[in-house]
Tab-separated table of C-alpha atoms in Angstrom:
chain	number	residue	atom	x	y	z
D	1	UNK	CA	-30.193	13.097	6.035
D	2	UNK	CA	-28.867	15.446	8.698
D	3	UNK	CA	-25.473	17.055	8.034
D	4	UNK	CA	-22.477	15.273	9.506
D	5	UNK	CA	-19.530	16.772	11.310
D	6	UNK	CA	-16.716	15.564	9.068
D	7	UNK	CA	-12.972	15.477	9.650
D	8	UNK	CA	-11.486	15.518	6.149
D	9	UNK	CA	-7.918	14.336	5.597
D	10	UNK	CA	-6.272	16.665	3.065
D	11	UNK	CA	-2.860	15.911	1.570
D	12	UNK	CA	-2.811	18.945	-0.713
D	13	UNK	CA	-3.572	16.900	-3.811
D	14	UNK	CA	-6.633	17.216	-6.017
D	15	UNK	CA	-8.317	13.996	-4.813
D	16	UNK	CA	-8.504	14.839	-1.116
D	17	UNK	CA	-9.329	18.438	-2.006
D	18	UNK	CA	-12.365	17.420	-4.055
D	19	UNK	CA	-13.484	14.900	-1.444
D	20	UNK	CA	-13.568	17.619	1.221
D	21	UNK	CA	-15.021	20.240	-1.102
D	22	UNK	CA	-17.896	18.038	-2.280
D	23	UNK	CA	-18.878	17.301	1.321
D	24	UNK	CA	-18.809	21.006	2.154
D	25	UNK	CA	-20.894	21.766	-0.948
D	26	UNK	CA	-23.447	19.183	0.243
D	27	UNK	CA	-23.827	21.094	3.486
D	28	UNK	CA	-21.789	18.973	5.877
D	29	UNK	CA	-19.806	20.609	8.681
D	30	UNK	CA	-16.281	19.970	7.395
D	31	UNK	CA	-12.966	20.497	9.154
D	32	UNK	CA	-9.886	19.882	7.038
D	33	UNK	CA	-6.717	18.437	8.522
D	34	UNK	CA	-3.307	17.914	6.938
D	35	UNK	CA	-0.795	15.613	8.562
D	36	UNK	CA	2.751	16.926	8.675
D	37	UNK	CA	4.798	13.801	8.106
D	38	UNK	CA	8.509	13.064	8.333
D	39	UNK	CA	8.796	13.233	4.567
D	40	UNK	CA	11.507	14.707	2.412
D	41	UNK	CA	9.405	17.677	1.266
D	42	UNK	CA	10.502	20.289	3.775
D	43	UNK	CA	10.986	23.040	1.207
D	44	UNK	CA	8.313	24.770	-0.863
D	45	UNK	CA	10.204	24.141	-4.116
D	46	UNK	CA	9.638	20.385	-4.313
D	47	UNK	CA	7.695	19.349	-7.438
D	48	UNK	CA	5.892	16.610	-5.554
D	49	UNK	CA	2.129	16.795	-5.058
D	50	UNK	CA	2.138	15.884	-1.372
D	51	UNK	CA	4.301	16.093	1.743
D	52	UNK	CA	5.534	19.596	0.944
D	53	UNK	CA	4.979	23.068	2.309
D	54	UNK	CA	3.250	23.902	-0.960
D	55	UNK	CA	0.901	20.954	-0.453
D	56	UNK	CA	-0.100	22.203	2.987
D	57	UNK	CA	-0.752	25.636	1.511
D	58	UNK	CA	-2.842	24.119	-1.298
D	59	UNK	CA	-5.015	22.326	1.279
D	60	UNK	CA	-5.446	25.573	3.204
D	61	UNK	CA	-6.516	27.399	0.011
D	62	UNK	CA	-9.209	24.776	-0.639
D	63	UNK	CA	-10.531	25.232	2.906
D	64	UNK	CA	-10.663	29.002	2.443
D	65	UNK	CA	-12.388	28.647	-0.923
D	66	UNK	CA	-15.024	26.276	0.532
D	67	UNK	CA	-15.339	28.194	3.825
D	68	UNK	CA	-14.358	25.546	6.332
D	69	UNK	CA	-11.551	25.493	8.935
D	70	UNK	CA	-8.234	23.767	8.253
D	71	UNK	CA	-5.512	22.580	10.629
D	72	UNK	CA	-2.034	21.124	10.232
D	73	UNK	CA	-1.239	18.327	12.690
D	74	UNK	CA	2.325	17.295	13.482
D	75	UNK	CA	2.463	13.518	12.968
D	76	UNK	CA	6.178	13.208	12.235
D	77	UNK	CA	6.972	10.987	15.200
D	78	UNK	CA	4.104	8.578	14.568
D	79	UNK	CA	5.028	8.414	10.890
D	80	UNK	CA	8.669	7.727	11.709
D	81	UNK	CA	7.954	5.038	14.313
D	82	UNK	CA	5.058	3.245	12.633
D	83	UNK	CA	5.885	3.653	8.943
D	84	UNK	CA	9.462	4.713	8.184
D	85	UNK	CA	11.427	2.603	10.662
D	86	UNK	CA	9.539	-0.658	9.963
D	87	UNK	CA	10.076	-0.010	6.241
D	88	UNK	CA	13.813	0.455	6.815
D	89	UNK	CA	13.966	-2.677	8.972
D	90	UNK	CA	12.156	-4.585	6.243
D	91	UNK	CA	14.591	-3.601	3.510
D	92	UNK	CA	17.549	-4.359	5.776
D	93	UNK	CA	16.180	-7.866	6.347
D	94	UNK	CA	15.435	-8.563	2.696
D	95	UNK	CA	11.700	-7.803	2.841
D	96	UNK	CA	9.937	-5.281	0.607
D	97	UNK	CA	7.281	-3.633	2.756
D	98	UNK	CA	4.445	-1.499	1.387
D	99	UNK	CA	4.542	1.678	3.506
D	100	UNK	CA	1.403	3.247	2.019
D	101	UNK	CA	-0.715	0.564	3.710
D	102	UNK	CA	1.038	1.167	7.040
D	103	UNK	CA	0.451	4.913	6.684
D	104	UNK	CA	-3.257	4.340	6.114
D	105	UNK	CA	-3.429	1.890	9.011
D	106	UNK	CA	-1.594	3.940	11.629
D	107	UNK	CA	-2.126	7.557	10.555
D	108	UNK	CA	-5.084	8.267	8.297
D	109	UNK	CA	-7.267	5.575	9.854
D	110	UNK	CA	-5.461	5.384	13.184
D	111	UNK	CA	-4.214	8.708	14.472
D	112	UNK	CA	-6.937	10.680	12.671
D	113	UNK	CA	-9.685	8.409	13.989
D	114	UNK	CA	-8.486	9.189	17.514
D	115	UNK	CA	-8.604	12.892	16.639
D	116	UNK	CA	-12.227	12.491	15.503
D	117	UNK	CA	-13.156	12.094	19.135
D	118	UNK	CA	-11.395	15.343	20.042
D	119	UNK	CA	-13.166	17.157	17.225
D	120	UNK	CA	-16.537	15.503	18.022
D	121	UNK	CA	-16.679	14.416	14.361
D	122	UNK	CA	-19.193	11.874	13.092
D	123	UNK	CA	-17.249	10.818	10.016
D	124	UNK	CA	-13.720	10.714	8.627
D	125	UNK	CA	-13.391	11.490	4.908
D	126	UNK	CA	-10.446	10.848	2.612
D	127	UNK	CA	-9.743	11.152	-1.100
D	128	UNK	CA	-9.207	7.429	-1.623
D	129	UNK	CA	-10.832	5.712	-4.571
D	130	UNK	CA	-12.868	3.057	-2.783
D	131	UNK	CA	-16.385	2.391	-1.601
D	132	UNK	CA	-17.900	1.517	1.745
D	133	UNK	CA	-21.446	0.344	2.372
D	134	UNK	CA	-23.661	-1.143	5.019
D	135	UNK	CA	-24.728	-4.729	4.381
D	136	UNK	CA	-28.219	-6.141	4.928
D	137	UNK	CA	-27.086	-7.756	8.189
D	138	UNK	CA	-25.840	-4.449	9.587
D	139	UNK	CA	-22.143	-5.106	8.980
D	140	UNK	CA	-19.984	-2.830	6.830
D	141	UNK	CA	-17.927	-3.674	3.768
D	142	UNK	CA	-15.045	-2.135	1.794
D	143	UNK	CA	-15.558	-2.257	-1.967
D	144	UNK	CA	-13.553	-1.549	-5.092
D	145	UNK	CA	-13.943	1.878	-6.662
D	146	UNK	CA	-15.977	2.404	-9.813
D	147	UNK	CA	-12.790	3.498	-11.606
D	148	UNK	CA	-10.840	0.227	-11.642
D	149	UNK	CA	-7.661	1.961	-12.785
D	150	UNK	CA	-7.697	4.192	-9.695
D	151	UNK	CA	-9.026	1.687	-7.136
D	152	UNK	CA	-7.081	1.942	-3.857
D	153	UNK	CA	-8.587	-0.879	-1.811
D	154	UNK	CA	-5.233	-2.692	-1.912
D	155	UNK	CA	-3.675	0.172	0.061
D	156	UNK	CA	-6.615	0.170	2.492
D	157	UNK	CA	-6.545	-3.530	3.359
D	158	UNK	CA	-4.907	-3.010	6.765
D	159	UNK	CA	-7.281	-0.373	8.148
D	160	UNK	CA	-9.351	-1.478	11.165
D	161	UNK	CA	-12.729	-3.040	10.360
D	162	UNK	CA	-14.313	-0.930	13.108
D	163	UNK	CA	-13.666	2.332	11.213
D	164	UNK	CA	-15.658	1.348	8.112
D	165	UNK	CA	-18.936	2.485	9.681
D	166	UNK	CA	-17.466	5.967	10.216
D	167	UNK	CA	-15.606	6.502	6.930
D	168	UNK	CA	-16.635	8.439	3.834
D	169	UNK	CA	-15.043	7.957	0.409
D	170	UNK	CA	-16.685	10.664	-1.724
D	171	UNK	CA	-14.657	9.700	-4.819
D	172	UNK	CA	-15.618	6.028	-4.837
D	173	UNK	CA	-18.116	6.399	-7.682
D	174	UNK	CA	-16.059	8.909	-9.718
D	175	UNK	CA	-13.431	8.599	-12.433
D	176	UNK	CA	-10.335	10.785	-12.309
D	177	UNK	CA	-11.464	13.137	-15.118
D	178	UNK	CA	-14.707	13.717	-13.204
D	179	UNK	CA	-12.736	14.577	-10.069
D	180	UNK	CA	-10.681	17.162	-11.945
D	181	UNK	CA	-13.847	18.539	-13.505
D	182	UNK	CA	-15.382	19.009	-10.052
D	183	UNK	CA	-12.216	20.742	-8.861
D	184	UNK	CA	-12.298	23.132	-11.802
D	185	UNK	CA	-16.035	23.764	-11.355
D	186	UNK	CA	-15.528	24.594	-7.685
D	187	UNK	CA	-12.652	26.947	-8.454
D	188	UNK	CA	-9.982	24.900	-6.689
D	189	UNK	CA	-6.520	26.011	-7.798
D	190	UNK	CA	-5.180	22.449	-7.528
D	191	UNK	CA	-7.544	21.128	-10.231
D	192	UNK	CA	-4.681	20.407	-12.663
D	193	UNK	CA	-2.047	19.449	-10.103
D	194	UNK	CA	0.203	16.507	-10.957
D	195	UNK	CA	-0.262	13.299	-9.017
D	196	UNK	CA	2.406	12.023	-6.645
D	197	UNK	CA	4.246	8.906	-7.788
D	198	UNK	CA	6.204	6.177	-5.969
D	199	UNK	CA	6.824	6.740	-2.266
D	200	UNK	CA	6.162	10.268	-1.038
D	201	UNK	CA	9.317	10.254	1.072
D	202	UNK	CA	11.656	8.927	-1.668
D	203	UNK	CA	11.131	11.288	-4.629
D	204	UNK	CA	13.955	9.913	-6.775
D	205	UNK	CA	13.147	6.223	-6.254
D	206	UNK	CA	16.573	5.526	-4.733
D	207	UNK	CA	15.403	3.588	-1.677
D	208	UNK	CA	18.854	2.354	-0.710
D	209	UNK	CA	20.334	5.833	-0.969
D	210	UNK	CA	17.511	7.322	1.068
D	211	UNK	CA	17.969	4.778	3.854
D	212	UNK	CA	21.726	5.256	4.137
D	213	UNK	CA	21.573	9.067	3.804
D	214	UNK	CA	18.617	9.695	6.082
D	215	UNK	CA	19.151	7.120	8.792
D	216	UNK	CA	22.886	6.437	8.529
D	217	UNK	CA	21.843	2.798	8.532
D	218	UNK	CA	24.491	0.545	6.992
D	219	UNK	CA	22.458	-2.658	7.361
D	220	UNK	CA	22.000	-4.272	3.996
D	221	UNK	CA	24.547	-1.997	2.330
D	222	UNK	CA	27.493	-4.424	2.450
D	223	UNK	CA	28.377	-6.148	-0.850
D	224	UNK	CA	27.858	-9.895	-0.891
D	225	UNK	CA	27.342	-12.898	-3.105
D	226	UNK	CA	25.034	-13.370	-6.038
D	227	UNK	CA	24.333	-17.099	-6.131
D	228	UNK	CA	22.424	-19.334	-8.505
D	229	UNK	CA	19.739	-21.799	-7.484
D	230	UNK	CA	22.413	-24.374	-6.594
D	231	UNK	CA	24.077	-21.920	-4.220
D	232	UNK	CA	27.109	-21.398	-6.472
D	233	UNK	CA	28.541	-17.887	-6.415
D	234	UNK	CA	28.159	-16.136	-9.774
D	235	UNK	CA	28.981	-12.554	-8.875
D	236	UNK	CA	28.922	-9.784	-6.270
D	237	UNK	CA	25.942	-7.645	-5.353
D	238	UNK	CA	26.032	-4.060	-4.014
D	239	UNK	CA	24.117	-4.795	-0.794
D	240	UNK	CA	20.684	-6.343	-0.337
D	241	UNK	CA	19.071	-2.899	0.059
D	242	UNK	CA	19.316	-2.566	-3.707
D	243	UNK	CA	17.206	-5.617	-4.553
D	244	UNK	CA	13.714	-7.054	-4.335
D	245	UNK	CA	12.212	-10.351	-5.447
D	246	UNK	CA	11.340	-10.252	-9.148
D	247	UNK	CA	13.866	-7.529	-9.994
D	248	UNK	CA	15.617	-7.852	-13.349
D	249	UNK	CA	17.255	-4.474	-13.986
D	250	UNK	CA	20.347	-3.218	-12.226
D	251	UNK	CA	21.916	-6.607	-11.511
D	252	UNK	CA	25.119	-5.787	-13.399
D	253	UNK	CA	25.605	-9.331	-14.683
D	254	UNK	CA	25.898	-10.536	-18.265
D	255	UNK	CA	23.993	-13.823	-18.515
D	256	UNK	CA	22.963	-15.975	-21.465
D	257	UNK	CA	19.314	-15.324	-20.556
D	258	UNK	CA	17.469	-12.778	-18.427
D	259	UNK	CA	17.876	-13.549	-14.760
D	260	UNK	CA	15.822	-12.238	-11.890
D	261	UNK	CA	16.093	-11.934	-8.128
D	262	UNK	CA	14.510	-15.097	-6.712
D	263	UNK	CA	15.270	-14.698	-3.019
D	264	UNK	CA	17.185	-12.541	-0.536
D	265	UNK	CA	18.955	-14.085	2.453
D	266	UNK	CA	19.858	-11.249	4.800
D	267	UNK	CA	21.626	-13.504	7.315
D	268	UNK	CA	23.970	-14.840	4.639
D	269	UNK	CA	24.051	-11.507	2.750
D	270	UNK	CA	23.253	-13.457	-0.401
D	271	UNK	CA	20.922	-12.782	-3.327
D	272	UNK	CA	19.718	-15.766	-5.329
D	273	UNK	CA	19.239	-15.272	-9.076
D	274	UNK	CA	17.597	-17.424	-11.687
D	275	UNK	CA	15.421	-17.500	-14.812
D	276	UNK	CA	11.890	-16.118	-14.915
D	277	UNK	CA	10.274	-19.546	-14.635
D	278	UNK	CA	11.909	-19.987	-11.232
D	279	UNK	CA	9.883	-17.040	-9.893
D	280	UNK	CA	6.690	-19.074	-10.096
D	281	UNK	CA	5.025	-19.952	-6.793
D	282	UNK	CA	1.818	-21.886	-6.239
D	283	UNK	CA	1.073	-20.657	-2.727
D	284	UNK	CA	2.057	-18.288	0.056
D	285	UNK	CA	1.655	-17.852	3.793
D	286	UNK	CA	0.718	-14.483	5.259
D	287	UNK	CA	1.379	-12.875	8.588
D	288	UNK	CA	-1.669	-12.215	10.824
D	289	UNK	CA	-4.547	-11.120	8.606
D	290	UNK	CA	-6.507	-7.925	9.114
D	291	UNK	CA	-10.067	-9.003	8.348
D	292	UNK	CA	-12.443	-6.362	7.033
D	293	UNK	CA	-15.238	-8.551	8.308
D	294	UNK	CA	-16.646	-9.248	11.770
D	295	UNK	CA	-15.061	-12.735	11.653
D	296	UNK	CA	-12.392	-14.535	9.566
D	297	UNK	CA	-13.589	-16.416	6.503
D	298	UNK	CA	-14.039	-20.206	6.797
D	299	UNK	CA	-11.385	-22.598	5.501
D	300	UNK	CA	-11.690	-23.240	1.792
D	301	UNK	CA	-13.090	-19.816	0.914
D	302	UNK	CA	-12.574	-18.916	-2.728
D	303	UNK	CA	-11.176	-15.447	-3.358
D	304	UNK	CA	-9.367	-13.255	-5.841
D	305	UNK	CA	-5.948	-12.405	-4.386
D	306	UNK	CA	-3.642	-9.531	-5.279
D	307	UNK	CA	0.022	-9.795	-4.261
D	308	UNK	CA	1.175	-6.246	-5.100
D	309	UNK	CA	-0.439	-2.938	-5.935
D	310	UNK	CA	-0.289	-3.310	-9.725
D	311	UNK	CA	-1.158	-7.034	-9.704
D	312	UNK	CA	-4.464	-7.815	-11.417
D	313	UNK	CA	-5.132	-10.589	-8.926
D	314	UNK	CA	-5.607	-14.325	-9.321
D	315	UNK	CA	-8.162	-16.917	-8.165
D	316	UNK	CA	-7.122	-18.817	-5.055
D	317	UNK	CA	-8.367	-20.717	-2.016
D	318	UNK	CA	-7.861	-19.374	1.512
D	319	UNK	CA	-6.895	-21.653	4.388
D	320	UNK	CA	-6.742	-19.821	7.754
D	321	UNK	CA	-4.068	-21.233	10.077
D	322	UNK	CA	-2.387	-20.672	13.403
D	323	UNK	CA	-1.733	-17.214	14.777
D	324	UNK	CA	-4.173	-15.544	12.417
D	325	UNK	CA	-2.114	-16.379	9.318
D	326	UNK	CA	-3.633	-17.621	6.071
D	327	UNK	CA	-2.238	-20.001	3.481
D	328	UNK	CA	-3.204	-18.871	-0.012
D	329	UNK	CA	-3.232	-21.591	-2.670
D	330	UNK	CA	-3.429	-20.232	-6.192
D	331	UNK	CA	-5.164	-22.000	-9.052
D	332	UNK	CA	-2.186	-21.150	-11.268
D	333	UNK	CA	1.430	-20.292	-10.332
D	334	UNK	CA	2.123	-16.612	-9.702
D	335	UNK	CA	5.317	-14.685	-10.424
D	336	UNK	CA	7.432	-12.846	-7.867
D	337	UNK	CA	5.572	-13.518	-4.618
D	338	UNK	CA	7.510	-11.028	-2.480
D	339	UNK	CA	7.861	-11.234	1.326
D	340	UNK	CA	6.671	-7.995	2.913
D	341	UNK	CA	4.242	-7.020	0.164
D	342	UNK	CA	0.548	-7.417	0.884
D	343	UNK	CA	-1.700	-10.286	-0.087
D	344	UNK	CA	-5.169	-8.748	-0.328
D	345	UNK	CA	-8.328	-10.848	-0.611
D	346	UNK	CA	-11.466	-10.064	-2.613
D	347	UNK	CA	-14.782	-11.882	-2.741
D	348	UNK	CA	-16.509	-10.370	-5.728
D	349	UNK	CA	-16.012	-6.614	-5.512
D	350	UNK	CA	-15.636	-6.659	-1.737
D	351	UNK	CA	-12.207	-6.431	-0.123
D	352	UNK	CA	-12.436	-8.838	2.821
D	353	UNK	CA	-8.935	-8.518	4.277
D	354	UNK	CA	-5.201	-8.565	3.785
D	355	UNK	CA	-1.826	-9.137	5.381
D	356	UNK	CA	1.884	-8.935	4.675
D	357	UNK	CA	3.310	-11.951	2.881
D	358	UNK	CA	5.499	-13.967	5.248
D	359	UNK	CA	6.878	-16.394	2.677
D	360	UNK	CA	6.101	-18.097	-0.604
D	361	UNK	CA	5.634	-21.816	-1.072
D	362	UNK	CA	7.355	-23.628	-3.915
D	363	UNK	CA	5.758	-26.379	-5.995
D	364	UNK	CA	6.636	-29.856	-4.723
D	365	UNK	CA	8.685	-31.904	-7.151
D	366	UNK	CA	7.959	-35.512	-8.008
D	367	UNK	CA	10.947	-37.915	-8.222
D	368	UNK	CA	11.040	-37.653	-12.012
D	369	UNK	CA	11.264	-33.849	-11.788
D	370	UNK	CA	7.665	-33.164	-12.696
D	371	UNK	CA	5.794	-30.631	-10.591
D	372	UNK	CA	3.746	-32.146	-7.823
D	373	UNK	CA	0.208	-31.251	-6.912
D	374	UNK	CA	0.790	-29.766	-3.475
D	375	UNK	CA	3.077	-26.938	-2.389
D	376	UNK	CA	6.195	-27.536	-0.366
D	377	UNK	CA	7.111	-24.959	2.238
D	378	UNK	CA	10.145	-22.875	1.359
């Protein structure tokens, strides 16, 4: 196989460093690129593993060690417009968006793909734990990583299908200890670097505080009513920015049993609470699906569906509908189906597509109060 000209995305962490370094070791013509994002890490003293000045320097050191060029690209405006602001709008409207998927969609596999043309690169490489392969019919597929605990296909579900033929995931067949071992073997100083956690731009996990401090955005910060499932007021919340469906901690209410956030109504500035059993949903409807296939799946396709990053997934049937949306009907009720999070579809080990969750569907109730067989739209 002839060497490729590879544009390697490098965050400054050990995963992307090893991905780029292994390709260089194999003889490919690698150019490293680090995206400067509108993240919090604007000082070199941040302990985070990415989005800092230290992270950019770590990526540069890997490039020097492996003898390939490295560039820093200013992507702050794209990151702000395509990732940060939609995330803020989502929280202000009671939706919990997953910004890592948007970042992959619009920056790593959007903006960087466009830059491949400028660099005359054949392939784009990243440090994601995933696999990509050509099928017998000439199409390309995205597959789960060998290390199930590190698999990142959920976060990649929104990338364009067209890029799969041009993407390299060098870590797809490796476990994390193997990646660190390669880094140490190659003499990369980041071999023992800590991994980033949570959102790279909210280091302390205080999403509401970040939104109000950074953007001066008061939407969703006004106290309002906690209500029960009957709509009766049972307390006062701090502002809907502080809550997400399925949340139990931080409610500030003393109840006779554990209550959870069931729904958020931004227009009414109300948060509905109830017992855990009331979080169960039998189905959901997505927004327009991004298919990682040449064509959408046929109605009635069986799939394994994940509804958040740390969700193991559940068997379901897919029913494509109008506007590119899909209705997902689960075999068994699922907890905390959250608008804004992704529903990602798997057929075997292949990730075939995904989309943001538009809404959940509640079980229909028979006249005697027993659960019905078909979902009723919420």
